[in-house]
mmCIF file of C-alpha atoms and ligand atoms in Angstrom:
data_model
loop_
_atom_site.group_PDB
_atom_site.id
_atom_site.type_symbol
_atom_site.label_atom_id
_atom_site.label_comp_id
_atom_site.label_asym_id
_atom_site.label_seq_id
_atom_site.Cartn_x
_atom_site.Cartn_y
_atom_site.Cartn_z
ATOM 1 C CA MET A 10 5.221 39.242 54.365
ATOM 2 C CA ASN A 11 4.431 38.766 57.872
ATOM 3 C CA ASN A 12 0.478 39.055 58.252
ATOM 4 C CA SER A 13 0.235 39.744 61.968
ATOM 5 C CA ILE A 14 2.799 42.818 60.993
ATOM 6 C CA LEU A 15 0.214 46.302 60.295
ATOM 7 C CA LEU A 16 2.684 48.672 59.851
ATOM 8 C CA GLU A 17 5.911 48.917 58.901
ATOM 9 C CA VAL A 18 7.947 51.948 58.786
ATOM 10 C CA ASN A 19 11.668 51.755 57.329
ATOM 11 C CA GLY A 20 14.865 53.815 57.152
ATOM 12 C CA LEU A 21 12.631 57.036 57.703
ATOM 13 C CA SER A 22 13.847 60.074 57.750
ATOM 14 C CA LYS A 23 12.550 64.120 57.912
ATOM 15 C CA VAL A 24 14.167 67.114 57.423
ATOM 16 C CA TYR A 25 12.392 70.536 57.415
ATOM 17 C CA PRO A 26 12.424 72.735 55.272
ATOM 18 C CA ASN A 27 14.746 75.130 57.635
ATOM 19 C CA GLY A 28 17.167 72.007 57.066
ATOM 20 C CA TYR A 29 16.837 70.589 61.067
ATOM 21 C CA GLU A 30 17.389 66.800 61.019
ATOM 22 C CA ALA A 31 14.059 65.846 63.115
ATOM 23 C CA LEU A 32 13.830 61.764 61.945
ATOM 24 C CA ASN A 33 17.116 60.026 61.022
ATOM 25 C CA ASP A 34 16.566 56.532 59.304
ATOM 26 C CA ILE A 35 13.791 55.233 61.802
ATOM 27 C CA SER A 36 12.808 51.554 61.151
ATOM 28 C CA PHE A 37 10.745 49.635 63.011
ATOM 29 C CA VAL A 38 7.421 47.091 62.745
ATOM 30 C CA VAL A 39 4.063 47.554 65.223
ATOM 31 C CA ASN A 40 2.035 43.655 65.216
ATOM 32 C CA LYS A 41 -1.902 43.882 64.880
ATOM 33 C CA GLY A 42 -3.395 44.579 68.275
ATOM 34 C CA GLU A 43 0.027 46.020 70.320
ATOM 35 C CA PHE A 44 0.334 49.200 72.455
ATOM 36 C CA VAL A 45 3.976 50.894 72.074
ATOM 37 C CA CYS A 46 4.579 53.979 73.653
ATOM 38 C CA ILE A 47 7.246 56.530 72.075
ATOM 39 C CA ILE A 48 9.503 58.387 74.858
ATOM 40 C CA GLY A 49 11.900 60.448 74.533
ATOM 41 C CA ARG A 50 12.154 64.345 75.093
ATOM 42 C CA SER A 51 10.416 67.274 73.420
ATOM 43 C CA GLY A 52 11.936 67.943 70.441
ATOM 44 C CA ALA A 53 12.903 64.568 69.591
ATOM 45 C CA GLY A 54 10.968 63.453 66.970
ATOM 46 C CA LYS A 55 7.848 61.747 68.588
ATOM 47 C CA SER A 56 5.160 64.013 67.034
ATOM 48 C CA THR A 57 7.574 63.999 63.453
ATOM 49 C CA LEU A 58 7.100 60.807 63.446
ATOM 50 C CA LEU A 59 3.324 60.186 63.848
ATOM 51 C CA ARG A 60 2.762 62.812 61.666
ATOM 52 C CA CYS A 61 4.988 61.323 58.507
ATOM 53 C CA ILE A 62 3.312 57.874 59.787
ATOM 54 C CA ASN A 63 -0.300 59.347 59.062
ATOM 55 C CA GLY A 64 0.793 61.455 55.805
ATOM 56 C CA LEU A 65 0.980 65.046 57.461
ATOM 57 C CA ILE A 66 3.712 65.488 56.588
ATOM 58 C CA LEU A 67 5.809 64.506 53.776
ATOM 59 C CA SER A 68 8.831 62.374 54.900
ATOM 60 C CA THR A 69 12.105 62.659 53.216
ATOM 61 C CA GLN A 70 13.150 59.411 52.883
ATOM 62 C CA GLY A 71 12.452 56.047 53.459
ATOM 63 C CA SER A 72 8.482 54.623 53.284
ATOM 64 C CA VAL A 73 5.507 53.736 55.944
ATOM 65 C CA ARG A 74 3.057 50.920 55.191
ATOM 66 C CA ILE A 75 -0.038 50.180 57.007
ATOM 67 C CA GLN A 76 -1.069 46.915 55.474
ATOM 68 C CA ASP A 77 -0.595 46.760 52.598
ATOM 69 C CA THR A 78 -0.859 50.533 51.214
ATOM 70 C CA TYR A 79 2.992 52.152 51.163
ATOM 71 C CA ILE A 80 1.643 55.746 52.740
ATOM 72 C CA THR A 81 4.597 57.213 51.272
ATOM 73 C CA ASP A 82 3.144 56.672 48.272
ATOM 74 C CA LEU A 83 0.466 57.560 47.899
ATOM 75 C CA SER A 84 -1.155 61.195 46.464
ATOM 76 C CA GLU A 85 -2.897 63.404 48.449
ATOM 77 C CA LYS A 86 -6.125 62.692 47.529
ATOM 78 C CA GLU A 87 -5.701 58.749 47.843
ATOM 79 C CA LYS A 88 -4.231 59.733 51.678
ATOM 80 C CA LEU A 89 -7.427 61.591 52.790
ATOM 81 C CA ALA A 90 -9.461 58.089 51.749
ATOM 82 C CA GLN A 91 -6.170 56.147 53.430
ATOM 83 C CA ARG A 92 -6.672 58.350 56.739
ATOM 84 C CA ARG A 93 -9.395 56.901 57.709
ATOM 85 C CA LYS A 94 -8.293 53.688 58.138
ATOM 86 C CA ILE A 95 -5.554 56.081 60.973
ATOM 87 C CA GLY A 96 -7.527 57.355 64.253
ATOM 88 C CA PHE A 97 -5.436 60.046 65.724
ATOM 89 C CA ILE A 98 -5.679 61.355 69.425
ATOM 90 C CA PHE A 99 -4.119 65.192 70.415
ATOM 91 C CA GLN A 100 -3.003 66.697 73.033
ATOM 92 C CA GLU A 101 -5.674 69.587 73.653
ATOM 93 C CA PHE A 102 -8.280 66.837 72.051
ATOM 94 C CA HIS A 103 -10.027 68.751 69.346
ATOM 95 C CA LEU A 104 -13.272 68.603 70.107
ATOM 96 C CA VAL A 105 -16.091 71.036 68.393
ATOM 97 C CA ASP A 106 -16.998 72.888 71.643
ATOM 98 C CA ARG A 107 -20.753 73.336 70.735
ATOM 99 C CA LEU A 108 -22.206 69.511 69.385
ATOM 100 C CA SER A 109 -22.555 66.934 71.659
ATOM 101 C CA ALA A 110 -20.762 64.088 72.526
ATOM 102 C CA ILE A 111 -22.401 62.239 70.387
ATOM 103 C CA ASP A 112 -21.682 64.435 67.326
ATOM 104 C CA ASN A 113 -18.409 65.017 67.567
ATOM 105 C CA VAL A 114 -18.272 60.852 67.920
ATOM 106 C CA LEU A 115 -20.113 61.162 64.645
ATOM 107 C CA THR A 116 -17.714 63.018 62.714
ATOM 108 C CA GLY A 117 -15.755 60.042 63.242
ATOM 109 C CA ARG A 118 -18.217 57.740 60.804
ATOM 110 C CA LEU A 119 -17.677 60.815 58.554
ATOM 111 C CA GLY A 120 -15.648 58.477 55.569
ATOM 112 C CA TYR A 121 -18.161 55.360 55.821
ATOM 113 C CA THR A 122 -20.577 57.899 54.351
ATOM 114 C CA ASN A 123 -21.000 59.981 51.605
ATOM 115 C CA SER A 124 -24.438 61.151 52.328
ATOM 116 C CA PHE A 125 -25.396 64.325 52.477
ATOM 117 C CA PHE A 126 -27.466 64.560 55.714
ATOM 118 C CA ALA A 127 -24.272 63.022 57.568
ATOM 119 C CA THR A 128 -22.434 65.799 56.013
ATOM 120 C CA ILE A 129 -25.044 68.489 58.204
ATOM 121 C CA GLY A 130 -24.972 65.931 61.230
ATOM 122 C CA TYR A 131 -27.901 62.980 60.236
ATOM 123 C CA PHE A 132 -26.577 60.422 60.421
ATOM 124 C CA SER A 133 -28.597 57.109 59.952
ATOM 125 C CA ARG A 134 -29.096 54.214 62.714
ATOM 126 C CA GLU A 135 -26.270 52.349 61.812
ATOM 127 C CA HIS A 136 -23.736 55.238 62.650
ATOM 128 C CA ARG A 137 -25.783 55.973 65.761
ATOM 129 C CA GLU A 138 -25.932 53.158 66.860
ATOM 130 C CA LYS A 139 -22.001 52.566 66.010
ATOM 131 C CA ALA A 140 -20.611 56.081 67.518
ATOM 132 C CA LEU A 141 -22.856 54.597 70.638
ATOM 133 C CA GLU A 142 -21.022 51.672 70.641
ATOM 134 C CA CYS A 143 -18.213 53.689 70.990
ATOM 135 C CA LEU A 144 -18.717 56.352 73.765
ATOM 136 C CA GLY A 145 -19.562 53.016 75.502
ATOM 137 C CA ARG A 146 -15.902 51.320 75.720
ATOM 138 C CA VAL A 147 -14.702 54.119 77.115
ATOM 139 C CA ASN A 148 -17.318 54.763 80.155
ATOM 140 C CA MET A 149 -18.712 58.144 78.528
ATOM 141 C CA LEU A 150 -22.534 56.862 77.924
ATOM 142 C CA HIS A 151 -23.392 59.035 80.724
ATOM 143 C CA ARG A 152 -22.280 61.873 78.772
ATOM 144 C CA ALA A 153 -23.520 61.455 75.127
ATOM 145 C CA SER A 154 -25.980 64.423 74.546
ATOM 146 C CA TYR A 155 -23.275 66.857 76.740
ATOM 147 C CA ARG A 156 -22.382 69.821 74.216
ATOM 148 C CA ALA A 157 -18.017 68.821 74.472
ATOM 149 C CA ASP A 158 -17.566 72.131 76.340
ATOM 150 C CA ARG A 159 -19.459 71.218 79.457
ATOM 151 C CA LEU A 160 -17.371 68.180 79.689
ATOM 152 C CA SER A 161 -14.197 67.663 82.132
ATOM 153 C CA GLY A 162 -10.285 67.274 80.805
ATOM 154 C CA GLY A 163 -10.596 63.748 81.134
ATOM 155 C CA GLU A 164 -14.059 63.465 79.825
ATOM 156 C CA LYS A 165 -13.222 65.241 76.285
ATOM 157 C CA GLN A 166 -10.411 62.755 75.605
ATOM 158 C CA ARG A 167 -12.859 59.888 75.909
ATOM 159 C CA VAL A 168 -14.439 61.463 73.786
ATOM 160 C CA ALA A 169 -11.868 62.279 71.542
ATOM 161 C CA ILE A 170 -10.921 58.090 71.914
ATOM 162 C CA ALA A 171 -14.614 57.412 71.205
ATOM 163 C CA ARG A 172 -14.515 59.511 68.017
ATOM 164 C CA ALA A 173 -10.984 57.497 66.364
ATOM 165 C CA LEU A 174 -12.456 54.372 67.354
ATOM 166 C CA ALA A 175 -15.904 54.909 65.720
ATOM 167 C CA GLN A 176 -13.595 55.416 62.498
ATOM 168 C CA GLU A 177 -12.902 51.923 62.817
ATOM 169 C CA PRO A 178 -9.452 52.306 62.267
ATOM 170 C CA LEU A 179 -7.358 49.532 62.314
ATOM 171 C CA ILE A 180 -4.200 52.017 64.418
ATOM 172 C CA VAL A 181 -4.242 55.144 66.611
ATOM 173 C CA LEU A 182 -2.018 57.376 66.503
ATOM 174 C CA ALA A 183 -2.121 59.626 69.937
ATOM 175 C CA ASP A 184 0.182 62.485 70.199
ATOM 176 C CA GLU A 185 0.342 63.199 74.351
ATOM 177 C CA PRO A 186 -2.958 62.881 74.986
ATOM 178 C CA VAL A 187 -2.612 62.682 78.702
ATOM 179 C CA ALA A 188 -0.130 65.499 78.694
ATOM 180 C CA SER A 189 -3.171 68.485 79.660
ATOM 181 C CA LEU A 190 -4.428 66.005 82.572
ATOM 182 C CA ASP A 191 -3.099 65.226 85.931
ATOM 183 C CA PRO A 192 -1.597 61.945 86.734
ATOM 184 C CA GLU A 193 -4.634 60.031 88.900
ATOM 185 C CA LEU A 194 -6.722 60.802 85.208
ATOM 186 C CA SER A 195 -4.079 60.452 82.736
ATOM 187 C CA TRP A 196 -3.648 56.739 84.481
ATOM 188 C CA SER A 197 -7.497 56.078 83.800
ATOM 189 C CA VAL A 198 -7.405 57.935 80.414
ATOM 190 C CA MET A 199 -4.611 55.709 79.937
ATOM 191 C CA GLY A 200 -6.938 52.566 81.114
ATOM 192 C CA ASP A 201 -9.269 52.950 78.786
ATOM 193 C CA LEU A 202 -7.612 53.653 76.088
ATOM 194 C CA ARG A 203 -5.800 50.810 76.082
ATOM 195 C CA LYS A 204 -8.569 48.719 76.898
ATOM 196 C CA ALA A 205 -10.855 49.793 74.122
ATOM 197 C CA ALA A 206 -7.654 49.373 71.940
ATOM 198 C CA LYS A 207 -7.108 45.812 73.182
ATOM 199 C CA GLU A 208 -10.725 45.009 72.907
ATOM 200 C CA LEU A 209 -11.356 46.017 68.988
ATOM 201 C CA GLY A 210 -7.211 44.447 68.566
ATOM 202 C CA VAL A 211 -6.516 47.835 67.035
ATOM 203 C CA SER A 212 -3.086 48.623 67.155
ATOM 204 C CA THR A 213 -1.582 51.724 69.056
ATOM 205 C CA LEU A 214 0.783 53.763 69.167
ATOM 206 C CA VAL A 215 1.420 56.661 71.897
ATOM 207 C CA ASN A 216 3.266 59.878 72.316
ATOM 208 C CA ILE A 217 4.262 60.000 76.073
ATOM 209 C CA HIS A 218 6.752 61.637 77.606
ATOM 210 C CA ASP A 219 6.123 60.282 80.849
ATOM 211 C CA ILE A 220 8.561 57.287 81.612
ATOM 212 C CA ASP A 221 5.939 55.513 84.397
ATOM 213 C CA THR A 222 2.634 55.822 81.935
ATOM 214 C CA ALA A 223 5.158 54.587 79.506
ATOM 215 C CA LYS A 224 6.352 51.538 81.277
ATOM 216 C CA HIS A 225 2.966 50.266 82.988
ATOM 217 C CA PHE A 226 1.342 50.564 79.747
ATOM 218 C CA ALA A 227 2.913 49.332 76.728
ATOM 219 C CA ASP A 228 3.286 46.277 75.395
ATOM 220 C CA ARG A 229 7.093 47.662 74.199
ATOM 221 C CA ILE A 230 8.855 51.028 74.844
ATOM 222 C CA ILE A 231 10.574 52.959 71.976
ATOM 223 C CA GLY A 232 13.086 54.907 72.739
ATOM 224 C CA ILE A 233 14.128 58.382 70.721
ATOM 225 C CA ALA A 234 16.565 61.263 71.340
ATOM 226 C CA GLN A 235 17.095 63.380 68.217
ATOM 227 C CA GLY A 236 15.531 61.873 66.177
ATOM 228 C CA ARG A 237 16.684 58.038 66.032
ATOM 229 C CA ILE A 238 15.801 54.941 68.003
ATOM 230 C CA LEU A 239 17.907 54.648 71.543
ATOM 231 C CA TYR A 240 15.474 51.539 72.125
ATOM 232 C CA ASP A 241 13.349 49.134 71.047
ATOM 233 C CA GLY A 242 12.299 46.670 73.508
ATOM 234 C CA PRO A 243 10.001 45.735 76.713
ATOM 235 C CA PRO A 244 8.834 48.033 79.248
ATOM 236 C CA ALA A 245 11.234 45.397 81.262
ATOM 237 C CA LEU A 246 14.437 45.708 79.939
ATOM 238 C CA LEU A 247 14.600 49.706 79.598
ATOM 239 C CA THR A 248 17.238 49.946 82.221
ATOM 240 C CA ASP A 249 17.976 53.180 83.962
ATOM 241 C CA SER A 250 21.195 53.981 81.710
ATOM 242 C CA LEU A 251 19.512 53.636 78.425
ATOM 243 C CA LEU A 252 16.279 56.213 80.173
ATOM 244 C CA GLN A 253 19.478 58.615 81.108
ATOM 245 C CA GLU A 254 20.698 58.046 77.514
ATOM 246 C CA ILE A 255 17.003 58.936 76.266
ATOM 247 C CA TYR A 256 16.360 61.989 77.814
ATOM 248 C CA ARG A 257 20.038 63.320 77.430
ATOM 249 C CA GLY A 258 20.333 63.039 74.124
ATOM 250 C CA ALA A 259 17.736 65.957 73.491
ATOM 251 C CA ASN A 260 18.656 68.663 71.313
ATOM 252 C CA PRO A 261 18.814 72.366 73.635
ATOM 253 C CA ALA A 262 17.917 74.402 71.205
ATOM 254 C CA ALA A 263 14.375 72.178 70.931
ATOM 255 C CA HIS A 264 11.827 74.252 71.576
ATOM 256 C CA SER A 265 8.748 73.186 73.078
ATOM 257 C CA ARG A 266 6.229 73.732 76.132
ATOM 258 C CA TYR A 267 6.632 70.750 77.491
ATOM 259 C CA GLU A 268 10.292 71.358 78.171
ATOM 260 C CA GLN A 269 9.841 71.889 81.805
ATOM 261 C CA SER A 270 7.179 69.256 82.560
ATOM 262 C CA ALA A 271 9.026 66.766 80.519
ATOM 263 C CA PRO A 272 10.809 64.238 83.841
ATOM 264 C CA LEU A 273 14.439 63.960 83.436
ATOM 265 C CA PRO A 274 15.305 60.756 84.870
ATOM 266 C CA GLU A 275 18.003 60.593 87.711
HETATM 267 N N1 ADP B 8 7.669 72.377 61.058
HETATM 268 C C1 ADP B 8 8.873 72.319 61.696
HETATM 269 N N2 ADP B 8 10.503 73.650 60.842
HETATM 270 C C2 ADP B 8 11.445 72.722 61.516
HETATM 271 N N3 ADP B 8 12.080 72.424 62.891
HETATM 272 C C3 ADP B 8 10.765 71.653 63.212
HETATM 273 C C4 ADP B 8 8.942 71.841 62.539
HETATM 274 N N4 ADP B 8 8.476 71.051 63.438
HETATM 275 C C5 ADP B 8 8.928 70.282 64.329
HETATM 276 N N5 ADP B 8 10.600 71.517 64.294
HETATM 277 C C6 ADP B 8 11.531 70.581 65.337
HETATM 278 O O1 ADP B 8 11.911 69.401 65.037
HETATM 279 C C7 ADP B 8 12.709 68.692 66.338
HETATM 280 C C8 ADP B 8 11.747 67.381 67.047
HETATM 281 O O2 ADP B 8 9.778 67.896 66.821
HETATM 282 P P1 ADP B 8 8.775 67.726 67.253
HETATM 283 O O3 ADP B 8 8.657 66.085 65.673
HETATM 284 O O4 ADP B 8 7.874 68.507 67.613
HETATM 285 O O5 ADP B 8 9.447 66.586 68.942
HETATM 286 P P2 ADP B 8 8.166 66.261 70.063
HETATM 287 O O6 ADP B 8 7.027 65.817 69.472
HETATM 288 O O7 ADP B 8 9.240 64.674 70.421
HETATM 289 O O8 ADP B 8 8.631 67.162 70.758
HETATM 290 C C9 ADP B 8 12.652 69.693 67.725
HETATM 291 O O9 ADP B 8 13.845 70.406 67.161
HETATM 292 C C10 ADP B 8 11.064 71.001 66.501
HETATM 293 O O10 ADP B 8 12.143 72.218 66.735
HETATM 294 MG MG1 MG B 9 5.334 66.061 70.424
#
């Protein structure tokens, strides 16, 4: 077994209960510390892929392995324990509005304590220091005591990144993390995410529909259309004709709020 491989997805398929085949025989590996962007039009299967990797939904076939644990073989209870190793970042941040930035980040520490006090919001100094360190990594120390609902969109996503990092995850999965932000902010948040992940050696998979952002930040790009991988390689080798294929392969029946905003290459 190659020790630098952190994630192995092998022959993964997903058929939803209504019969729709969202993923078809997906295989790839991600090395430790690699920053991978997954591109494809809305409906391509990007979110389904991330949800199968963290065990949120069951795959129909194939396997997902993180280090030496096969996620696809675990019981629901075992999956919960495993999920602490997987940080998840959502497009809509999913912070607790009435909690401060640091208290939101501390929720990322819940997997590391059995303390009753932690479940009601009292964390030990060790956990608070970890949370502050993570806020610092995304330049948010000055907002530590702000309530989440007082933060701007970019600040909220930085706090969500800090919360994911506070889990001390092996891998971070981010599903369209900058789709709600304006273009300039998108780049600075992606830059912070990449920098923090690289410093910590955390592997990262980012679903993103914007090709330029993906090309700029990714070590490697995986292009998906209709549940199949059409490209897996460095940004520099992703040609316009490959991009056309990836973006042409979209299922017109797919419904997604990104449909209008997904850019179509010339
Ligand atoms: N729960 C579900 N039941 C049936 N079809 C679904 C479900 N969730 C997603 N799909 C379909 O699977 C396809 C892939 O969806 P998704 O993974 O969300 O794509 P993406 O994230 O690339 O936009 C789409 O056609 C979508 O309509
Ligand atoms: Mg999606």
